[in-house]
Amino acid sequence: MKKVILTLLSLLLVVSLVSSAIAGGQFNGAWPYTPPPVGHFNSYATNAITLGMYWDLIEQPLAMYLWASGKWMPLLATKWSLNRKTNTFRVYLRKGVKWQDGKTFTAKDVVTTFYLGYLYNWAIWRYIDKVTAVDDYTVDFHMAVVCAPMVLERYVLRTQIRSDAVYGKYASQVIALLNQGKKSDSDEMKKLRAEFDQFRPDKMVGTGPFILDPKNLTESEITLTKFDGYWDAEKIQFDKIKVYNGETPVVTPLVMAKEVDYATHGFPPATEKQYIQMGIRIIRPPIYSGPAIYFNHNIYPFNLKEVRQAIAYAIKKEENAFVSLGDSAKRQIYMTGLSDNLVPQWLSEAVRKRLNKYDYNPDLAAKILTGLGFKKGADGIWVTDKGTKMEYELLVPAEYADWAAAAENAAEQLTKFGIKTTVRGITYAQHPTEVRAGRFQMAIAGWGSAHPHAHFSYYTDLVTYNYPSGLGPGMNFPLTQTTKSVGKVDLDKLITQSAEGYDVLQQKKIVEKLALAFNELLPIVPLWERYGNNPALDGVRVTNWPKEGDPIYKNSPYADNFVTIMILNGTLKPVTK
Amino acid sequence: MSKIKRLFSNYIFLRVIRAILTVFIVATLTFFIVRLMPGNPIEIYIGQLMSQYGMSFQDAKNQAAALFSIDLDAPLSKQYIIYMRNLLRGDFGVSFLSQGTPVSLMISAYLPWTIFSVGISILISFTLGITLGMISAYKRGSIFDHIMSTIAAILSAIPNYLIGILLLIIIGVQLGLIPVSAMRGTVSPGVKPGFNWIFIKDIFSHALLPIMTYVVSTIGGWTLSMKSSTLNTLGEDYVTVAKARGLPESRITFAYVGRNALLPLFTSLTMQMGFLMGGSALIESIFVYKGIGWALGASIAQRDYPVMQAVFLIITIAVIVANFIADLLYSKLDPRIKIGGE
C-alpha cells in the first residue's frame, strides 16, 4: 500500500512539474513606456501605456497583415468585402468574443472606436463619412472619397478596437455633434477632445489574449497575464508576458543578461556583435525606410538632375550602409524611393529593367559634371559653370547615430570626389524644422514608409519635406517635371491618384510612373534601407523561432510585428524543462 | 539685546526678500529659456514616429493629433501671465503631454524617490569622504594616503553615468552578482507601500545601485576636499597650542581639527540640496528609477514645458532655502561668524 501511495505521489509530482513547465511559460520583451501618473490607460491620448507591439495582444485589432504574402490574418473580423456600387466596406465580426471585463464584443465597439478616431482626425476620416453597425456583428464603413482598397483595409483592419463600455459615452457625444453638423475643427468638437484627453480609465480593457492589470505595473516592468476568456485561448502558449521598460541603453544590459527574449530597439553594431558572440540570434526584418540625401533645390546646381545623378554615382552606397549600421543597412538597389522589398509587388519586371541602379562610378559622375561645363579646380574641388565652388553643408540630426554615420561617410566620399561637404549635426528636435523651412543645403532625412501601399512612401519622399506639405518650402522640388522616361508628369497628382479608386492595376501603373520618374530625377538620393537588428533569444524561456528566411520576417517589426503574430498563432512556444 | 534682535529680524527679512526675488527671476528666465529650446512637443513627437517607426507623415501627424490641443501659438506674454498667476497660487499647471495630469501630482510621485536615494547617498558619501579625507591628512605621505588620494582623484574624474553603467555591466551582467532585472525601478510589483519590513527591504534593494553609483562618484571629491581642509587646519596655531596644552589627541582631532576642517565643506554640502531635489536624469534613466531626474529628462526630451519649469523651480528653491539655512547654521558652527556681518 505504502509503495502504491509513493508511486502515485511521484507520478503526481512529475505530472505537475511537467504541466507547470508547459503552462507556466513566460515571454520577456521590452518596450519604452511612461508609468503613471504621466502614463495612463486612455489609449487615444498621448503617453498612454499601450506598449507598442504588445498592444495588439491587449486591445486586439480586426486583423493583422502578413507582408510577404500580402494577406490578412483575421482576428476580431472574420471576413470583409467592398461594395463598389455603394462605396461601402463591410466587415463581419467574430461571434463569441468576450471583453476582459466579461462583456460581449459587438459592432458597437467598432463604431465607438472609429468615431473617437474622428475626434483625433484619424486619416481614415479623409475617405469615410460614416460608420454604421448593420447588426451586432456587421459594420459598414461608407466612403465619401473612394480610396485604394489596400489603404482603406489597412486603416480599418489594423486599428485596435476599444471597448464601448469604457469609451462609449464619448463616442456617442461625437456622433451627436456630427449629427448637428459640427466638424472636427468646431469649438464643440475641440472642447470635447480636450475633455476626452483628460479621461483616465482605471485600466485597459481589451479582447486580446493578455490582460494589463495596473497592479502588475511598475516603472521598470509590466507583467501581462493570460486572459482565459480569449476567443482563441488554446493557441496561446504563454501564461505571462513581461515587458521591460526602457530605451536602448537601458535594455542592453537586460539582453546581455539573457533576461529579454526579443527586442526591437535600434542597437549599435558593436552591441549587436557582442550579442552574437553571446549566442543571441539577430533577426533583421525590413523597416521599409532609411536615410536619404535631401537637396535644397533653390540652390544652384542642386536643381539640375544631372548633378544629383552625379552625386548618386559618386557615393559607394554599400560602404555607406555598412559603416552606418553594419549588416542592418542595405544599399538601395532600385533607387525608386520605394523599399526594395516592396518593388516586386508594385513594379513589373519590364519596369525594373529600365531602372538605373546608380552603382558607384566616380568616372561617370565626373563625366556628367564636365558635360555641364563644370571644372575641377587645382585644389581638387569642382567649380560650377557659374564659377562657384561646390562646397556644401550636410545637415543631420546629431542624436541619430546611424544617420550621423551615414552623413559623415557620404561627406567623406563626396569630398574625395571633389564636392567638399561638411557635416553639421543639429539636435533632432530642430532638424525637421530647419529642413521644412528650407534652411539647409543638403540634409539627411528619411525616405520610404512602413506601409504596404506605395502611396505612403512617395508621400514621404516628395511631399513631407517639400512645399506641398504646407509647412514651408522644404527642399522646394517642383513636382511638375519633364522626364525622358515618362514624359511630362505632375508628381503631386500622381501621388494622390496612386491611392484613389478601386483599380489596383491602374494604381500599379501610376506607381510605376512615379518610380521611373523618381529614378531619373532623383529629387533625393536614398543611401540605404534600414533593417532591424532584433535580438531573439532561443532556448532560455522561448523556443521554436522560425529559421532565417521565413516569410514571417518580412513583416515590419513596427507595423505588424512578427513576434506578436507568432504569439497569437502559437508558433512561439515556452521552453519545457 | 533688542537692537540685535531687530537687526536679526531685519537680516532675515532682507534674505527672504532676496530669496523671493531670486525665485521670481529664475521662474521668469526658465519660462522663456525652455521656449527658446529648439523644436516643440508636436514637431518632436511627429519626428520621432517618422524616424523611429518609418511612419508616414500623415499617420504620424494623426497620432500626434492629441497634442494639438496645446495652444503653442498663444502670445508669449499671455502664456507668461497665466503661468505666473498660477504659480502664485502654487499651481504648476498640467503636463502638455499627458493632458489632465497636474504637474504637482507628478512631482509628488517622483520627488520622494530622489530625496530617498540621493539623500542616503549624500549622507554615506559625505560621512565616508570626510572620514577618509581626515585619515589621509593625518597619514600624509603614507601608502594609505597615496592609494586613497589616487583612487579619490580617479573616482571624482569619472562621470557618474559611466560608473552606473559599469556597475550594471560588471556586477550585474559579467559577474552575475545581482539580479539586474529585479533591481530596476523603485519597488517590486505587488509590494504595497507601508511602514513594514517587506517594503523597506524592497525599496532599499532597488535603490542600492543608484546609491552605490552616487556614493562612488562623489566620495572622491569629499575625500580630497576634506584632506586639503584638514591639512590646512593642522597647520593652524590653535592646533599647535592645543597640542602644547597637552589636550587629548581625540579631542584635538574632533573638536579642533575636524570641526574647523569641516566648515568649508559645509557650504558644498548645502549646495548638494539642488542635487537632492533634482536628482540625475542619466542615473535614474539607467536604473529605470522613478525619480525627479528621470521626469526632468523625459520632459526635456519631449519639451513638456510645464514639467521642466516646475522641476527647475523646485531645484532653485531648494538651493536658495539650503543656502539660507546654511547661513543661519554657520554662526552656530563657527562662533566667530555673526549673522548680518556683525
Short mmCIF file of C-alpha atoms in Angstrom, two decimals, chain A residues 277-433:
data_model
loop_
_atom_site.label_atom_id
_atom_site.label_comp_id
_atom_site.label_asym_id
_atom_site.label_seq_id
_atom_site.Cartn_x
_atom_site.Cartn_y
_atom_site.Cartn_z
CA GLN A 277 29.18 36.34 -29.51
CA MET A 278 26.94 35.54 -26.56
CA GLY A 279 24.86 33.25 -28.74
CA ILE A 280 21.93 35.60 -29.13
CA ARG A 281 20.38 35.46 -32.57
CA ILE A 282 19.81 38.65 -34.55
CA ILE A 283 16.73 38.89 -36.76
CA ARG A 284 16.82 41.54 -39.48
CA PRO A 285 13.32 42.43 -40.63
CA PRO A 286 12.92 45.26 -43.14
CA ILE A 287 11.83 48.63 -41.82
CA TYR A 288 10.83 49.80 -45.33
CA SER A 289 12.59 53.14 -44.92
CA GLY A 290 16.01 54.68 -44.37
CA PRO A 291 18.06 57.85 -44.74
CA ALA A 292 18.45 59.85 -47.95
CA ILE A 293 20.32 62.97 -49.02
CA TYR A 294 17.81 65.79 -49.48
CA PHE A 295 18.84 68.75 -51.64
CA ASN A 296 17.74 72.34 -51.42
CA HIS A 297 16.57 72.78 -54.99
CA ASN A 298 16.67 76.56 -54.62
CA ILE A 299 20.45 76.30 -54.60
CA TYR A 300 22.24 76.02 -57.92
CA PRO A 301 23.28 73.41 -59.12
CA PHE A 302 21.11 71.09 -56.95
CA ASN A 303 18.18 71.97 -59.19
CA LEU A 304 19.93 70.11 -62.04
CA LYS A 305 19.04 66.43 -62.15
CA GLU A 306 22.43 65.63 -63.68
CA VAL A 307 24.18 66.97 -60.58
CA ARG A 308 22.01 64.85 -58.31
CA GLN A 309 22.71 61.84 -60.51
CA ALA A 310 26.44 62.56 -60.35
CA ILE A 311 26.22 62.65 -56.57
CA ALA A 312 24.44 59.28 -56.60
CA TYR A 313 27.25 57.84 -58.72
CA ALA A 314 29.96 59.39 -56.53
CA ILE A 315 28.84 57.61 -53.35
CA LYS A 316 29.67 53.98 -52.72
CA LYS A 317 26.36 53.17 -51.12
CA GLU A 318 27.34 49.69 -49.90
CA GLU A 319 30.15 51.24 -47.87
CA ASN A 320 27.87 53.95 -46.57
CA ALA A 321 25.36 51.33 -45.43
CA PHE A 322 27.92 49.14 -43.72
CA VAL A 323 29.69 51.88 -41.77
CA SER A 324 26.35 53.24 -40.62
CA LEU A 325 24.58 50.16 -39.34
CA GLY A 326 26.60 47.05 -40.20
CA ASP A 327 24.51 44.22 -41.56
CA SER A 328 21.29 46.02 -40.70
CA ALA A 329 21.65 48.51 -43.53
CA LYS A 330 21.45 47.54 -47.19
CA ARG A 331 22.04 49.84 -50.10
CA GLN A 332 19.05 50.69 -52.27
CA ILE A 333 19.15 48.52 -55.37
CA TYR A 334 16.44 50.06 -57.49
CA MET A 335 16.70 53.68 -56.31
CA THR A 336 12.97 54.29 -56.69
CA GLY A 337 12.18 55.88 -53.34
CA LEU A 338 10.27 52.72 -52.54
CA SER A 339 11.63 49.91 -50.39
CA ASP A 340 13.34 47.23 -52.46
CA ASN A 341 11.17 44.78 -50.53
CA LEU A 342 8.04 46.39 -52.00
CA VAL A 343 9.38 46.65 -55.54
CA PRO A 344 8.30 43.16 -56.74
CA GLN A 345 4.78 43.89 -55.50
CA TRP A 346 4.48 47.21 -57.34
CA LEU A 347 6.82 47.24 -60.33
CA SER A 348 6.73 44.86 -63.28
CA GLU A 349 9.84 43.08 -64.48
CA ALA A 350 9.91 45.32 -67.55
CA VAL A 351 9.91 48.47 -65.44
CA ARG A 352 12.53 47.09 -63.09
CA LYS A 353 14.83 46.52 -66.06
CA ARG A 354 14.55 50.18 -67.02
CA LEU A 355 15.71 51.41 -63.63
CA ASN A 356 19.17 52.86 -63.15
CA LYS A 357 20.87 51.35 -60.10
CA TYR A 358 23.43 54.14 -59.83
CA ASP A 359 26.28 51.78 -58.99
CA TYR A 360 29.43 53.51 -57.77
CA ASN A 361 31.07 55.14 -60.75
CA PRO A 362 33.10 58.29 -59.97
CA ASP A 363 34.36 58.48 -63.55
CA LEU A 364 30.83 58.68 -64.87
CA ALA A 365 29.98 61.24 -62.19
CA ALA A 366 32.95 63.35 -63.31
CA LYS A 367 31.91 62.99 -66.94
CA ILE A 368 28.39 64.20 -66.12
CA LEU A 369 29.71 67.28 -64.34
CA THR A 370 32.20 68.01 -67.12
CA GLY A 371 29.35 67.72 -69.59
CA LEU A 372 27.59 70.50 -67.70
CA GLY A 373 30.59 72.75 -68.09
CA PHE A 374 31.86 72.19 -64.53
CA LYS A 375 35.62 72.06 -63.99
CA LYS A 376 37.78 70.69 -61.25
CA GLY A 377 39.96 73.34 -59.60
CA ALA A 378 43.61 72.97 -58.66
CA ASP A 379 42.53 72.21 -55.11
CA GLY A 380 40.52 69.23 -56.34
CA ILE A 381 37.15 70.93 -55.78
CA TRP A 382 34.63 71.09 -58.59
CA VAL A 383 33.64 74.56 -59.82
CA THR A 384 30.25 75.06 -61.48
CA ASP A 385 29.77 76.67 -64.88
CA LYS A 386 28.79 79.82 -62.97
CA GLY A 387 32.14 79.90 -61.23
CA THR A 388 31.05 78.82 -57.74
CA LYS A 389 32.96 76.19 -55.84
CA MET A 390 31.00 73.08 -54.95
CA GLU A 391 31.31 73.40 -51.17
CA TYR A 392 28.28 72.48 -49.12
CA GLU A 393 27.00 71.67 -45.69
CA LEU A 394 25.17 68.45 -44.91
CA LEU A 395 22.67 68.81 -42.08
CA VAL A 396 21.96 65.76 -39.90
CA PRO A 397 20.13 65.08 -36.62
CA ALA A 398 23.13 64.59 -34.32
CA GLU A 399 21.37 62.17 -31.96
CA TYR A 400 20.56 59.59 -34.65
CA ALA A 401 23.82 57.65 -34.57
CA ASP A 402 23.21 55.68 -37.78
CA TRP A 403 22.13 58.74 -39.77
CA ALA A 404 25.08 60.73 -38.41
CA ALA A 405 27.46 57.96 -39.50
CA ALA A 406 25.81 57.90 -42.94
CA ALA A 407 26.27 61.67 -43.21
CA GLU A 408 29.93 61.52 -42.17
CA ASN A 409 30.69 58.79 -44.69
CA ALA A 410 28.75 60.45 -47.52
CA ALA A 411 30.54 63.73 -46.80
CA GLU A 412 33.90 61.98 -46.84
CA GLN A 413 33.16 60.28 -50.15
CA LEU A 414 31.78 63.44 -51.76
CA THR A 415 34.78 65.47 -50.59
CA LYS A 416 37.10 62.83 -52.02
CA PHE A 417 35.22 63.16 -55.31
CA GLY A 418 35.60 66.92 -55.27
CA ILE A 419 32.34 68.15 -53.74
CA LYS A 420 33.57 69.49 -50.45
CA THR A 421 30.97 68.51 -47.89
CA THR A 422 30.94 69.44 -44.22
CA VAL A 423 28.62 67.68 -41.82
CA ARG A 424 26.66 69.85 -39.42
CA GLY A 425 24.89 67.96 -36.68
CA ILE A 426 21.96 69.67 -35.02
CA THR A 427 19.54 68.38 -32.45
CA TYR A 428 16.86 66.04 -33.76
CA ALA A 429 14.29 68.39 -32.30
CA GLN A 430 15.32 71.23 -34.57
CA HIS A 431 16.28 69.24 -37.67
CA PRO A 432 12.80 68.83 -39.25
CA THR A 433 12.05 72.50 -38.61
#
